[in-house]
XYZ file of C-alpha atoms in Angstrom:
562
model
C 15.331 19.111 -5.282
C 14.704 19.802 -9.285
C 11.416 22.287 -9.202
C 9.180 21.367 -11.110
C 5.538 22.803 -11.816
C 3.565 20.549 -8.865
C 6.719 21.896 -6.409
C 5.949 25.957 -6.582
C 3.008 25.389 -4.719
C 2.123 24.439 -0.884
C 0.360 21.452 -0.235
C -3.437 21.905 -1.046
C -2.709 24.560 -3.305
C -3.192 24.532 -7.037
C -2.091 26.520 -9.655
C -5.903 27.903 -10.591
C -5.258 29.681 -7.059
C -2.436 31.316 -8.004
C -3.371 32.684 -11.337
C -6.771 33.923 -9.336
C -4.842 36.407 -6.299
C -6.886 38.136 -3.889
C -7.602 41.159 -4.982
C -6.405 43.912 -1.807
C -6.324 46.978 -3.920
C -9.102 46.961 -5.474
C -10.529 50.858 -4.991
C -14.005 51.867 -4.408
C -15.825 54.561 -2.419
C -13.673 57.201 -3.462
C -14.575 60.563 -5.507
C -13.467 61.112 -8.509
C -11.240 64.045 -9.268
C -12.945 67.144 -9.272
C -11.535 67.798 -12.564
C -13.757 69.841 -15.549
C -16.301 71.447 -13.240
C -17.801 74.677 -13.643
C -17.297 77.002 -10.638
C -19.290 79.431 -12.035
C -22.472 76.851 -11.715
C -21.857 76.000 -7.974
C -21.376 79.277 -7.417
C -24.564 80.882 -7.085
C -23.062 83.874 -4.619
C -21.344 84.766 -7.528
C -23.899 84.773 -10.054
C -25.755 86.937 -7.746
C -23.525 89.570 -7.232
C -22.856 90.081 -10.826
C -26.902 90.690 -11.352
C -27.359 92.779 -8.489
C -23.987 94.823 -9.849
C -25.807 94.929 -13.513
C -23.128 92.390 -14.837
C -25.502 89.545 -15.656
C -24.291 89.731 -19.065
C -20.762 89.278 -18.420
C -21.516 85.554 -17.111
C -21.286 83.795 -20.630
C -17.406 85.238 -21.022
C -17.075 84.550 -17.288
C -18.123 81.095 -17.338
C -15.580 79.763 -20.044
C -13.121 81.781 -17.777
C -14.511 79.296 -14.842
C -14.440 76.055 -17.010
C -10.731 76.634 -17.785
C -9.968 77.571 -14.114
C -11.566 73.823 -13.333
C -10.246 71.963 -15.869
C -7.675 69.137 -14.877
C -5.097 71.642 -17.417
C -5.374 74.101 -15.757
C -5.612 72.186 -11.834
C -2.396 70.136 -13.193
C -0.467 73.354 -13.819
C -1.013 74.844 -10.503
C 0.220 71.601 -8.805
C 3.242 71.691 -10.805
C 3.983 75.649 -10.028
C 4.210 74.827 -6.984
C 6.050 71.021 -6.792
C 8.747 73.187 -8.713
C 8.922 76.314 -7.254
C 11.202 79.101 -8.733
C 15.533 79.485 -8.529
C 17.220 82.444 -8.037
C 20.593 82.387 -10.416
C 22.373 85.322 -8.955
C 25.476 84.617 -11.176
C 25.386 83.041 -14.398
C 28.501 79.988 -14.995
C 31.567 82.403 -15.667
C 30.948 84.459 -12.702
C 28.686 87.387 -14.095
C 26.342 89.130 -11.833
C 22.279 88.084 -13.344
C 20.158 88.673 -10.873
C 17.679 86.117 -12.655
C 14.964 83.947 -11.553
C 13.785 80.770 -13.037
C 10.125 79.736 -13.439
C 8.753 76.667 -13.989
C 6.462 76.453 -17.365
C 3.310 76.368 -15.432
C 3.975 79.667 -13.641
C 4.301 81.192 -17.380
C 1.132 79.152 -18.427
C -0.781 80.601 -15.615
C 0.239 83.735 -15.262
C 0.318 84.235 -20.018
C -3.770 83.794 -19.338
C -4.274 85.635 -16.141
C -2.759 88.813 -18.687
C -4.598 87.797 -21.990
C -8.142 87.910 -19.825
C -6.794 91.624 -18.495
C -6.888 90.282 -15.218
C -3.636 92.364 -14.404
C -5.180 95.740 -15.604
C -8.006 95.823 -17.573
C -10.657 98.548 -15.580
C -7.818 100.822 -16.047
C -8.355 101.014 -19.955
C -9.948 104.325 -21.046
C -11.824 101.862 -23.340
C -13.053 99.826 -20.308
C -16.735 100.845 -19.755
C -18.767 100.875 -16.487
C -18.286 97.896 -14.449
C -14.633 96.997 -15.628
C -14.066 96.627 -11.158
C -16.624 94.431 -11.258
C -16.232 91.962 -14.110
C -12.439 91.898 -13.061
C -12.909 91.179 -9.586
C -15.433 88.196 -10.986
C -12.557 86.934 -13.420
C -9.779 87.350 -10.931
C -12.029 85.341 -7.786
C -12.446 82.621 -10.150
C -8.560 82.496 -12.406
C -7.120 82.321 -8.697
C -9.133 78.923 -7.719
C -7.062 77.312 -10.319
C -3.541 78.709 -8.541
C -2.903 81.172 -6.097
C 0.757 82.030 -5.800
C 0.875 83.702 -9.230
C -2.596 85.870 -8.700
C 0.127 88.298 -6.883
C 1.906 89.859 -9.487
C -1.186 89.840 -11.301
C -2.975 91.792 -8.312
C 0.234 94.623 -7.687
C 0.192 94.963 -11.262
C -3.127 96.017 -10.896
C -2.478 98.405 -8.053
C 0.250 99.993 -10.048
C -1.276 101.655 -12.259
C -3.519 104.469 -10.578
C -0.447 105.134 -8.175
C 1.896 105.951 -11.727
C -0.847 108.313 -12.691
C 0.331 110.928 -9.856
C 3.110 111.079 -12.204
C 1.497 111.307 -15.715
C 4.669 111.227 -17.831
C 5.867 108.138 -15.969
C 1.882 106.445 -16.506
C 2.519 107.760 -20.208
C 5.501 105.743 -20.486
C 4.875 102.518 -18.657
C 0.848 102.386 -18.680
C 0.303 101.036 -22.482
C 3.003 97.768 -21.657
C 1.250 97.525 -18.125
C -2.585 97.544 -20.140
C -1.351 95.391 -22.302
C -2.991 91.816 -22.567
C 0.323 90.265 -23.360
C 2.552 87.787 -21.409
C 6.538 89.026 -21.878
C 8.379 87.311 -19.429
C 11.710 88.546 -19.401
C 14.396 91.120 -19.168
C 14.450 93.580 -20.957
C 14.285 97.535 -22.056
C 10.271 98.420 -21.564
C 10.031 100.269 -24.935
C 11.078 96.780 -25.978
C 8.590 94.298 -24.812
C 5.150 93.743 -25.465
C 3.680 93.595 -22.003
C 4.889 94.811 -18.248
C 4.361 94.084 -14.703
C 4.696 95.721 -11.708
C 5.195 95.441 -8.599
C 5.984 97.252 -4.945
C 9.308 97.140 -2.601
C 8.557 99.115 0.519
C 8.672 96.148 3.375
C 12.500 96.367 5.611
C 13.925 94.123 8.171
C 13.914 96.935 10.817
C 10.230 98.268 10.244
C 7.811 95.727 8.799
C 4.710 97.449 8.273
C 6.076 100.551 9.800
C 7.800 101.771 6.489
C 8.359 105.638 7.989
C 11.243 103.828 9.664
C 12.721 102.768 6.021
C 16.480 103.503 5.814
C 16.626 102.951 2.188
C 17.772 106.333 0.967
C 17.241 108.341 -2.929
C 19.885 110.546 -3.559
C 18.449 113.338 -6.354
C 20.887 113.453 -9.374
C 19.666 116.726 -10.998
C 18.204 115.563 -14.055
C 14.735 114.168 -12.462
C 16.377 110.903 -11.251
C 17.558 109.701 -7.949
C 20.153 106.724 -7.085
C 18.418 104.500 -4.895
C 20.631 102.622 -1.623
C 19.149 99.975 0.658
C 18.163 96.578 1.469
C 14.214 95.473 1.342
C 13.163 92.969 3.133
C 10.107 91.435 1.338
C 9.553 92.406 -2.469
C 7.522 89.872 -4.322
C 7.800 88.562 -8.034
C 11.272 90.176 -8.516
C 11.115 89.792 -11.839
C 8.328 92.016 -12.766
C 9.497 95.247 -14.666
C 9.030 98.291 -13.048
C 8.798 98.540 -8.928
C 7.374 101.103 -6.711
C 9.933 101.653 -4.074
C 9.710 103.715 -0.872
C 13.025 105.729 -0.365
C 13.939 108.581 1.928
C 14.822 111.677 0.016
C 15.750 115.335 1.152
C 11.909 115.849 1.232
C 11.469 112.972 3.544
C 9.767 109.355 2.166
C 9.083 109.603 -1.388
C 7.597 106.929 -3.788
C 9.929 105.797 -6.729
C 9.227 104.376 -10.443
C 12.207 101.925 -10.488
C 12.342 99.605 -13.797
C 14.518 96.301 -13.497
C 16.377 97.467 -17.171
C 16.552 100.972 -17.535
C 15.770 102.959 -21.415
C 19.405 102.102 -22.410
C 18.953 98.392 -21.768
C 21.331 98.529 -19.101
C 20.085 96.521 -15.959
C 19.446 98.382 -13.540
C 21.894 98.040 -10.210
C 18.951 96.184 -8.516
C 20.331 92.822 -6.410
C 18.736 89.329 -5.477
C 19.753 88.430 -2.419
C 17.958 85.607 -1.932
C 14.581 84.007 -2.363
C 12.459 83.374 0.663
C 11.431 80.014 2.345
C 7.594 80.572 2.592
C 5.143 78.660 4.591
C 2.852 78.440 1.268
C 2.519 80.588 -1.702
C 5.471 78.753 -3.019
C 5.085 79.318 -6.667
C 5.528 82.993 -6.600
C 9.033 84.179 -5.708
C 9.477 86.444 -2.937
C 12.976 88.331 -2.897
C 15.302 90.438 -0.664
C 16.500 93.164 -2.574
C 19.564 94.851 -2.471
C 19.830 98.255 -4.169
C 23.323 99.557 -5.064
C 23.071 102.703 -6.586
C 19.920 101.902 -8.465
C 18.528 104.809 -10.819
C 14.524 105.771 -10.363
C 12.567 108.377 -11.135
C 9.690 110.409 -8.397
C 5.808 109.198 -8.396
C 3.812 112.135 -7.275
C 5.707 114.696 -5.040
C 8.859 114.431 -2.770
C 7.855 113.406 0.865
C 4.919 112.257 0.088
C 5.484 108.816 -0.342
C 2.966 107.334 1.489
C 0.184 109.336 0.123
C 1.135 108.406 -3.623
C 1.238 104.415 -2.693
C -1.578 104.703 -0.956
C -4.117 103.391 -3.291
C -1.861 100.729 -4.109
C -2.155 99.287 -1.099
C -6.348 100.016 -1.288
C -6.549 98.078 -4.253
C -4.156 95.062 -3.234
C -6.249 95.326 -0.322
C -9.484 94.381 -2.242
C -7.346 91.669 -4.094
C -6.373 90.182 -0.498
C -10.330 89.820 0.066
C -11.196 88.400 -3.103
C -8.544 86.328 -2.896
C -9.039 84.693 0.484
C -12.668 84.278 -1.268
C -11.215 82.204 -4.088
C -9.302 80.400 -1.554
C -12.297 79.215 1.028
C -14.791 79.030 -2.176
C -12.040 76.097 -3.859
C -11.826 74.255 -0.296
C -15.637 74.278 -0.298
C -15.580 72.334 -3.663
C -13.534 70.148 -2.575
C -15.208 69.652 0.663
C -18.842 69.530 -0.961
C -17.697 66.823 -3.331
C -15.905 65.062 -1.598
C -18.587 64.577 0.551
C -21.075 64.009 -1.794
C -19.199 60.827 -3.480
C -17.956 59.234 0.163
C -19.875 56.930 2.783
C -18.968 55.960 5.867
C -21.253 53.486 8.107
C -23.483 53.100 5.512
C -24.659 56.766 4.511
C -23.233 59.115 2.492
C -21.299 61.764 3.957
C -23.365 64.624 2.843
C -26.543 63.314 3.360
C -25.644 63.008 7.168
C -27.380 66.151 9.352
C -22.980 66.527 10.905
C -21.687 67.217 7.973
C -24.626 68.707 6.392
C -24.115 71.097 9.102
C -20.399 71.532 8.495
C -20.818 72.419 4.871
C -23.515 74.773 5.367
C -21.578 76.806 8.002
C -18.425 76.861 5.643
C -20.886 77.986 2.192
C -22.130 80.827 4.465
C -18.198 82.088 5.193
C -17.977 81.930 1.677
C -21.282 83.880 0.406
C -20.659 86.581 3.073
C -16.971 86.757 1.927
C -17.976 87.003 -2.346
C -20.765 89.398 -1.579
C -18.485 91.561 0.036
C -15.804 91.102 -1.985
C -17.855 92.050 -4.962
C -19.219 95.215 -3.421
C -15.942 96.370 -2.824
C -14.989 96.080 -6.648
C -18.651 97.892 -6.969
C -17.546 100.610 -4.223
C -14.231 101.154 -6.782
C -16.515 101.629 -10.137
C -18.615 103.546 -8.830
C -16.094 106.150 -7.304
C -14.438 105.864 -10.658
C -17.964 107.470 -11.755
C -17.711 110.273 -9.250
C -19.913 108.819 -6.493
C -17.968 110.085 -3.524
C -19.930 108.254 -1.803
C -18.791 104.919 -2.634
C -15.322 106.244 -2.240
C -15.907 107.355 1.326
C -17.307 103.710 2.285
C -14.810 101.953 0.580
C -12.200 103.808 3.259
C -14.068 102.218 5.968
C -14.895 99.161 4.595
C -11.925 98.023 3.012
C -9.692 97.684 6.177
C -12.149 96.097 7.976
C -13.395 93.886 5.382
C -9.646 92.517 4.838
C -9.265 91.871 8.384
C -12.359 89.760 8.715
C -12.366 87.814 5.866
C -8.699 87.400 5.397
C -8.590 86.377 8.962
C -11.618 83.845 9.057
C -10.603 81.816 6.035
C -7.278 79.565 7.217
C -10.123 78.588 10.032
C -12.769 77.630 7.503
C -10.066 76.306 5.037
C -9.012 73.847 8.148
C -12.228 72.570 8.493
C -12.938 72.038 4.801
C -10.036 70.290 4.632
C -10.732 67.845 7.616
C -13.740 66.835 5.584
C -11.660 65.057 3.698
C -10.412 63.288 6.636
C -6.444 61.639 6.274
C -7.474 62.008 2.495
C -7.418 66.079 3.088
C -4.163 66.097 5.063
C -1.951 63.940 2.162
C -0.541 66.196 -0.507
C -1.900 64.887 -3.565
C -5.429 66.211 -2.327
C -4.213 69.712 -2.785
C -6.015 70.503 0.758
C -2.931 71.488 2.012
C -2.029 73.614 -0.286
C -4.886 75.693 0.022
C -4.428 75.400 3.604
C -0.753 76.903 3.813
C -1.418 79.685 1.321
C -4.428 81.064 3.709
C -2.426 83.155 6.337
C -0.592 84.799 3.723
C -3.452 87.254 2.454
C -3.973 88.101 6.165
C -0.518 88.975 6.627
C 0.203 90.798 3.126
C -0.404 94.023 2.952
C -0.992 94.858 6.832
C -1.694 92.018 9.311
C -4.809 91.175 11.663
C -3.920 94.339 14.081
C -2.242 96.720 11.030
C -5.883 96.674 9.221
C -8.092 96.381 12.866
C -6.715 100.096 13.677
C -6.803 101.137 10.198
C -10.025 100.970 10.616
C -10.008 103.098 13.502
C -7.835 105.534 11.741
C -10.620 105.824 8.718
C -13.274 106.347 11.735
C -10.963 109.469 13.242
C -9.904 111.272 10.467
C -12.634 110.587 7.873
C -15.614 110.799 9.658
C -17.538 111.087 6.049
C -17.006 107.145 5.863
C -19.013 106.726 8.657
C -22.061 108.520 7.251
C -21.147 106.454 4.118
C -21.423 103.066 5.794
C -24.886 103.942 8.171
C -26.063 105.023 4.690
C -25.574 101.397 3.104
C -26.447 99.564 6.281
C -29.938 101.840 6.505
C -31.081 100.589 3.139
C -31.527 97.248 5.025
C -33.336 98.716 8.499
C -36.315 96.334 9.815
C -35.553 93.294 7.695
C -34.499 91.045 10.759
C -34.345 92.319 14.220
C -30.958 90.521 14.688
C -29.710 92.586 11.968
C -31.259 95.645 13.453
C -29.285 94.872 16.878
C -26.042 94.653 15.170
C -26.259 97.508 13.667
C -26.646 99.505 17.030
C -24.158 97.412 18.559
C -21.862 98.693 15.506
C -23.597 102.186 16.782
C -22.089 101.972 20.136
C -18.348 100.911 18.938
C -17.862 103.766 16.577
C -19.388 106.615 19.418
C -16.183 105.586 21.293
C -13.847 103.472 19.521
C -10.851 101.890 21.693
C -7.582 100.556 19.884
C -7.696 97.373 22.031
C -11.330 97.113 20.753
C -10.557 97.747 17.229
C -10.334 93.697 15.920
C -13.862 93.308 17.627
C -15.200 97.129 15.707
C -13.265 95.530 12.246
C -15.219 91.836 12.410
C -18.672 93.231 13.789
C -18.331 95.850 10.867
C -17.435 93.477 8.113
C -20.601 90.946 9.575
C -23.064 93.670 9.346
C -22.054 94.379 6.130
C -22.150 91.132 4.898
C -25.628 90.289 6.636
C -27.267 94.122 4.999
C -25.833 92.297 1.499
C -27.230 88.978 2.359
C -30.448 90.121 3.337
C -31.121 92.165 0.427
C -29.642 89.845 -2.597
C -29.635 86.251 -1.379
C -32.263 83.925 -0.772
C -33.562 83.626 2.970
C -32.282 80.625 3.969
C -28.890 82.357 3.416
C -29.838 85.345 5.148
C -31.405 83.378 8.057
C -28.492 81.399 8.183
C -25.580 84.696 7.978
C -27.363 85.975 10.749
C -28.339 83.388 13.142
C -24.267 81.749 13.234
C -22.574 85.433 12.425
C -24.695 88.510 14.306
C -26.640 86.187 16.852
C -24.018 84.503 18.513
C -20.686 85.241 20.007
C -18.768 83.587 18.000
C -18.539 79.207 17.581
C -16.794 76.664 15.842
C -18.161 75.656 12.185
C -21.178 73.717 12.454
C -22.596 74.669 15.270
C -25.604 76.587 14.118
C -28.857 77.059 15.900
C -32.062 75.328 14.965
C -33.871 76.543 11.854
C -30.769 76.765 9.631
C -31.867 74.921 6.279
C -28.530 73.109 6.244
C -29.320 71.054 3.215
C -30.300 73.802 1.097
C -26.906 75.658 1.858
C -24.865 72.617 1.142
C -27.149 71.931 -2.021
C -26.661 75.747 -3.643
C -22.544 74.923 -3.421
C -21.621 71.589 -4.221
C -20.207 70.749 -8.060
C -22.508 68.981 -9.975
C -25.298 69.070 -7.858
């Protein structure tokens, strides 16, 4: 049969039907990409704590900060760091030993802007001025909403520095690179690069978070050095410059300075195993390292190891807070406008009382988690400033702060994400994303029951931090009366603290807290609705709160664009 025109088409057909298809994908009641908003303007929690911390004036330099951290660049470049995460070359082609990693360009984009807005190590600057733990905690809760995976060499960078100081000709060496706002990705001798980063190498296979039982061993050499032997387990961003190690020496566990190249140029006998398979945080490369005879140098005295990485770990601490904050305040975006663009049986999502409900109880997580998070930073300048104070509460609160909020958020980051429904659960929504890198903050840095029984430990040997905390949760006496029962329920746990009580003393700590910040720097409505779901319940699942929460006005102070 010859085909002709008349014989493509079934009887009663035409050829005006087939130039006219249904149209199947046609695509409507959908959001559009959250892409260009300001999360500095949906963000009043934020914008709070700054006035209440005297940074009001920092918001102009903060906000173009925000705007860059939600534009679709910047969102684009975080998807890609972590569709391509990083290679370990341990050889290069002829057989040579390189111990190199490879980044993808949006890791170095990232990360070259996280440095120039001193994000890294900026309160450390003589030059910095009061506040500097403030303003940097703002910049680094908002940089991290745009990627999180990179924020951690960013954040031990940060720690590094105060721990070098026990050592001040070490800080004199390294500190200018480590202060500096440059990007040098790279290795090379430190005298020969414009900017440095740091990191720590303490976690091994046979101890965890018990690093007294390290085996790694520094062997003194007699001219101020020691050669380093082990295998650690965990040591993130192995390509940063200069590492804090944990080594046992004649004088038991002692911190070392150990640099990647060493003042000759000559790399130092440091050795990449491999590169971990991690549930999320897949951008940043996390190493086993193998040191063979590796050449450091002491941080603060012999045996005393612990003691001189100590604030490290307070200040990566804080950065685990403020970054589970980031984390839960970006999935309540999402959430709130995803919500706010989507209808389902005729309504709009976030006009419906459910949902209204479910968003409101998710913004409270998040305003209890940046207030804190910012009073921490607050708790840091001021101590800086000789308020001992401040330093006394921040050994209290800082455990028990990271426990509750770094343990709350992969809940609340679950449930923002299933307000996107199948839409949250598909890759492209970056929901699960969010959603894998939540446990990790919890577990960094001492898990759920590690920081629970610091907290303990701060109670039993500093009992100073106790007066500290009654001291800030006082200023807030006979505001509520659920408030006011808290806080002698918090009475009764610390008269007689119990280690298989100490995740209950950490959360009902880090609530009442949050509620004395609440009451006195948020509106009531947030207040009222902190402690009706946080101190007047036992505990429920998101969106469950009692009558007399103003849902709508909690879901209206969060969502983008609104």
């Amino acid at each position: 049969m010859t085909v002709t025109e008349d014989s493509r088409h079934a009887p009663g057909d035409s050829p005006e039907t087939d130039r006219h298809p249904a149209r199947t994908h046609e695509v409507f009641n959908q959001p559009p990409p959250l892409d260009g908003f300001d999360p500095v303007a949906c963000d009043p929690a934020l914008r709070e704590a700054l006035a209440h911390h005297g940074e009001s004036g920092h918001l102009p330099a903060l906000s173009e900060l925000g705007r860059q951290a939600g534009s679709a660049q910047a969102r684009e470049h975080g998807r890609l760091a972590n569709e391509h995460p990083p290679v370990l070359h341990s050889h290069d082609r002829y057989g040579h030993r390189i111990d190199e990693v490879e980044f993808h360009p949006s890791w170095h984009w990232l990360m070259e802007r996280a440095v120039a807005h001193g994000l890294h190590a900026a309160p450390w600057d003589p030059t910095a001025g009061p506040g500097a733990h403030v303003r940097r905690a703002a910049g680094f809760y908002l940089w991290s909403q745009a990627e999180a995976g990179h924020a951690c060499p960013i954040s031990m960078t940060f720690a590094a520095v105060p721990a070098l100081r026990n050592s001040p000709e070490l800080a004199a060496h390294y500190e200018p690179g480590l202060l500096s706002g440059t990007y040098d990705f790279g290795l090379r001798s430190p005298a020969d690069k414009a900017g440095l980063l740091a990191g720590m190498s303490m976690t091994e296979k046979q101890g965890g978070s018990d690093v007294r039982a390290n085996s790694t061993t520094g062997e003194p050499l007699g001219d101020g050095s020691y050669r380093i032997t082990g295998h650690k387990w965990f040591t993130s961003a192995p390509m940063n410059d200069l590492f804090l190690t944990l080594a046992q020496t004649p004088g038991g566990l002692s911190c070392l300075a150990v640099p990647r190249v060493l003042p000759d140029g000559t790399r130092n006998e440091i050795r990449l195993q491999r590169l971990k398979d991690k549930l999320g945080n897949r951008s940043n490369a996390s190493a086993e390292l193998e040191y063979t005879g590796a050449i450091g140098w002491l941080v603060g005295e012999e045996g005393r190891g612990v003691r001189s990485i100590i604030e490290m770990v307070s200040m990566t601490r804080m950065d685990c807070v403020l970054g589970s904050s980031a984390n839960l305040r970006i999935a309540l975006s999402e959430a709130a406008h995803h919500v706010g663009h989507r209808s389902a049986f005729g309504e709009v999502l976030a006009d419906t009382p459910l949902m209204q409900a479910v968003l409101a109880d998710l913004a409270l997580e998040s305003e209890g988690a940046t207030a804190l998070g910012m009073r921490l930073a607050a708790a840091v300048d001021r101590g800086q400033r000789g308020e001992t104070a401040e330093l006394e509460l921040l050994r209290l609160a800082l455990p028990a702060a990271k426990f509750s909020v770094c343990k709350r958020t992969p809940t609340a980051i679950a449930e923002a994400l299933e307000c996107l429904g199948g839409n949250g659960y598909v890759e492209e929504s970056g929901m699960p994303r969010l959603y894998r890198e939540a446990p990790l903050l919890s577990i960094w840095e001492g898990s759920g029951n590690v920081t629970a029984l610091d907290t303990l430990r701060a109670v039993d040997k500093q009992p100073s931090s106790v007066q500290a905390l009654f001291a800030e949760l006082d200023s807030t006496a006979g505001a509520d009366a659920r408030y006011d029962r808290a806080v002698r329920g918090l009475r009764e746990e610390l008269s007689a603290p119990r280690p298989d009580r100490a995740r209950k003393l950490a959360e009902l700590l880090a609530h009442t807290l949050q509620a004395s910040l609440l009451l006195r720097h948020a509106p009531g409505e947030v207040a009222d609705g902190f402690l009706a779901t946080r101190l007047d319940s036992s505990g429920h699942t998101f969106g469950t709160a009692p009558d007399g929460v103003d849902t709508a006005a909690l879901v209206r102070r969060v969502t983008p664009g609104a």
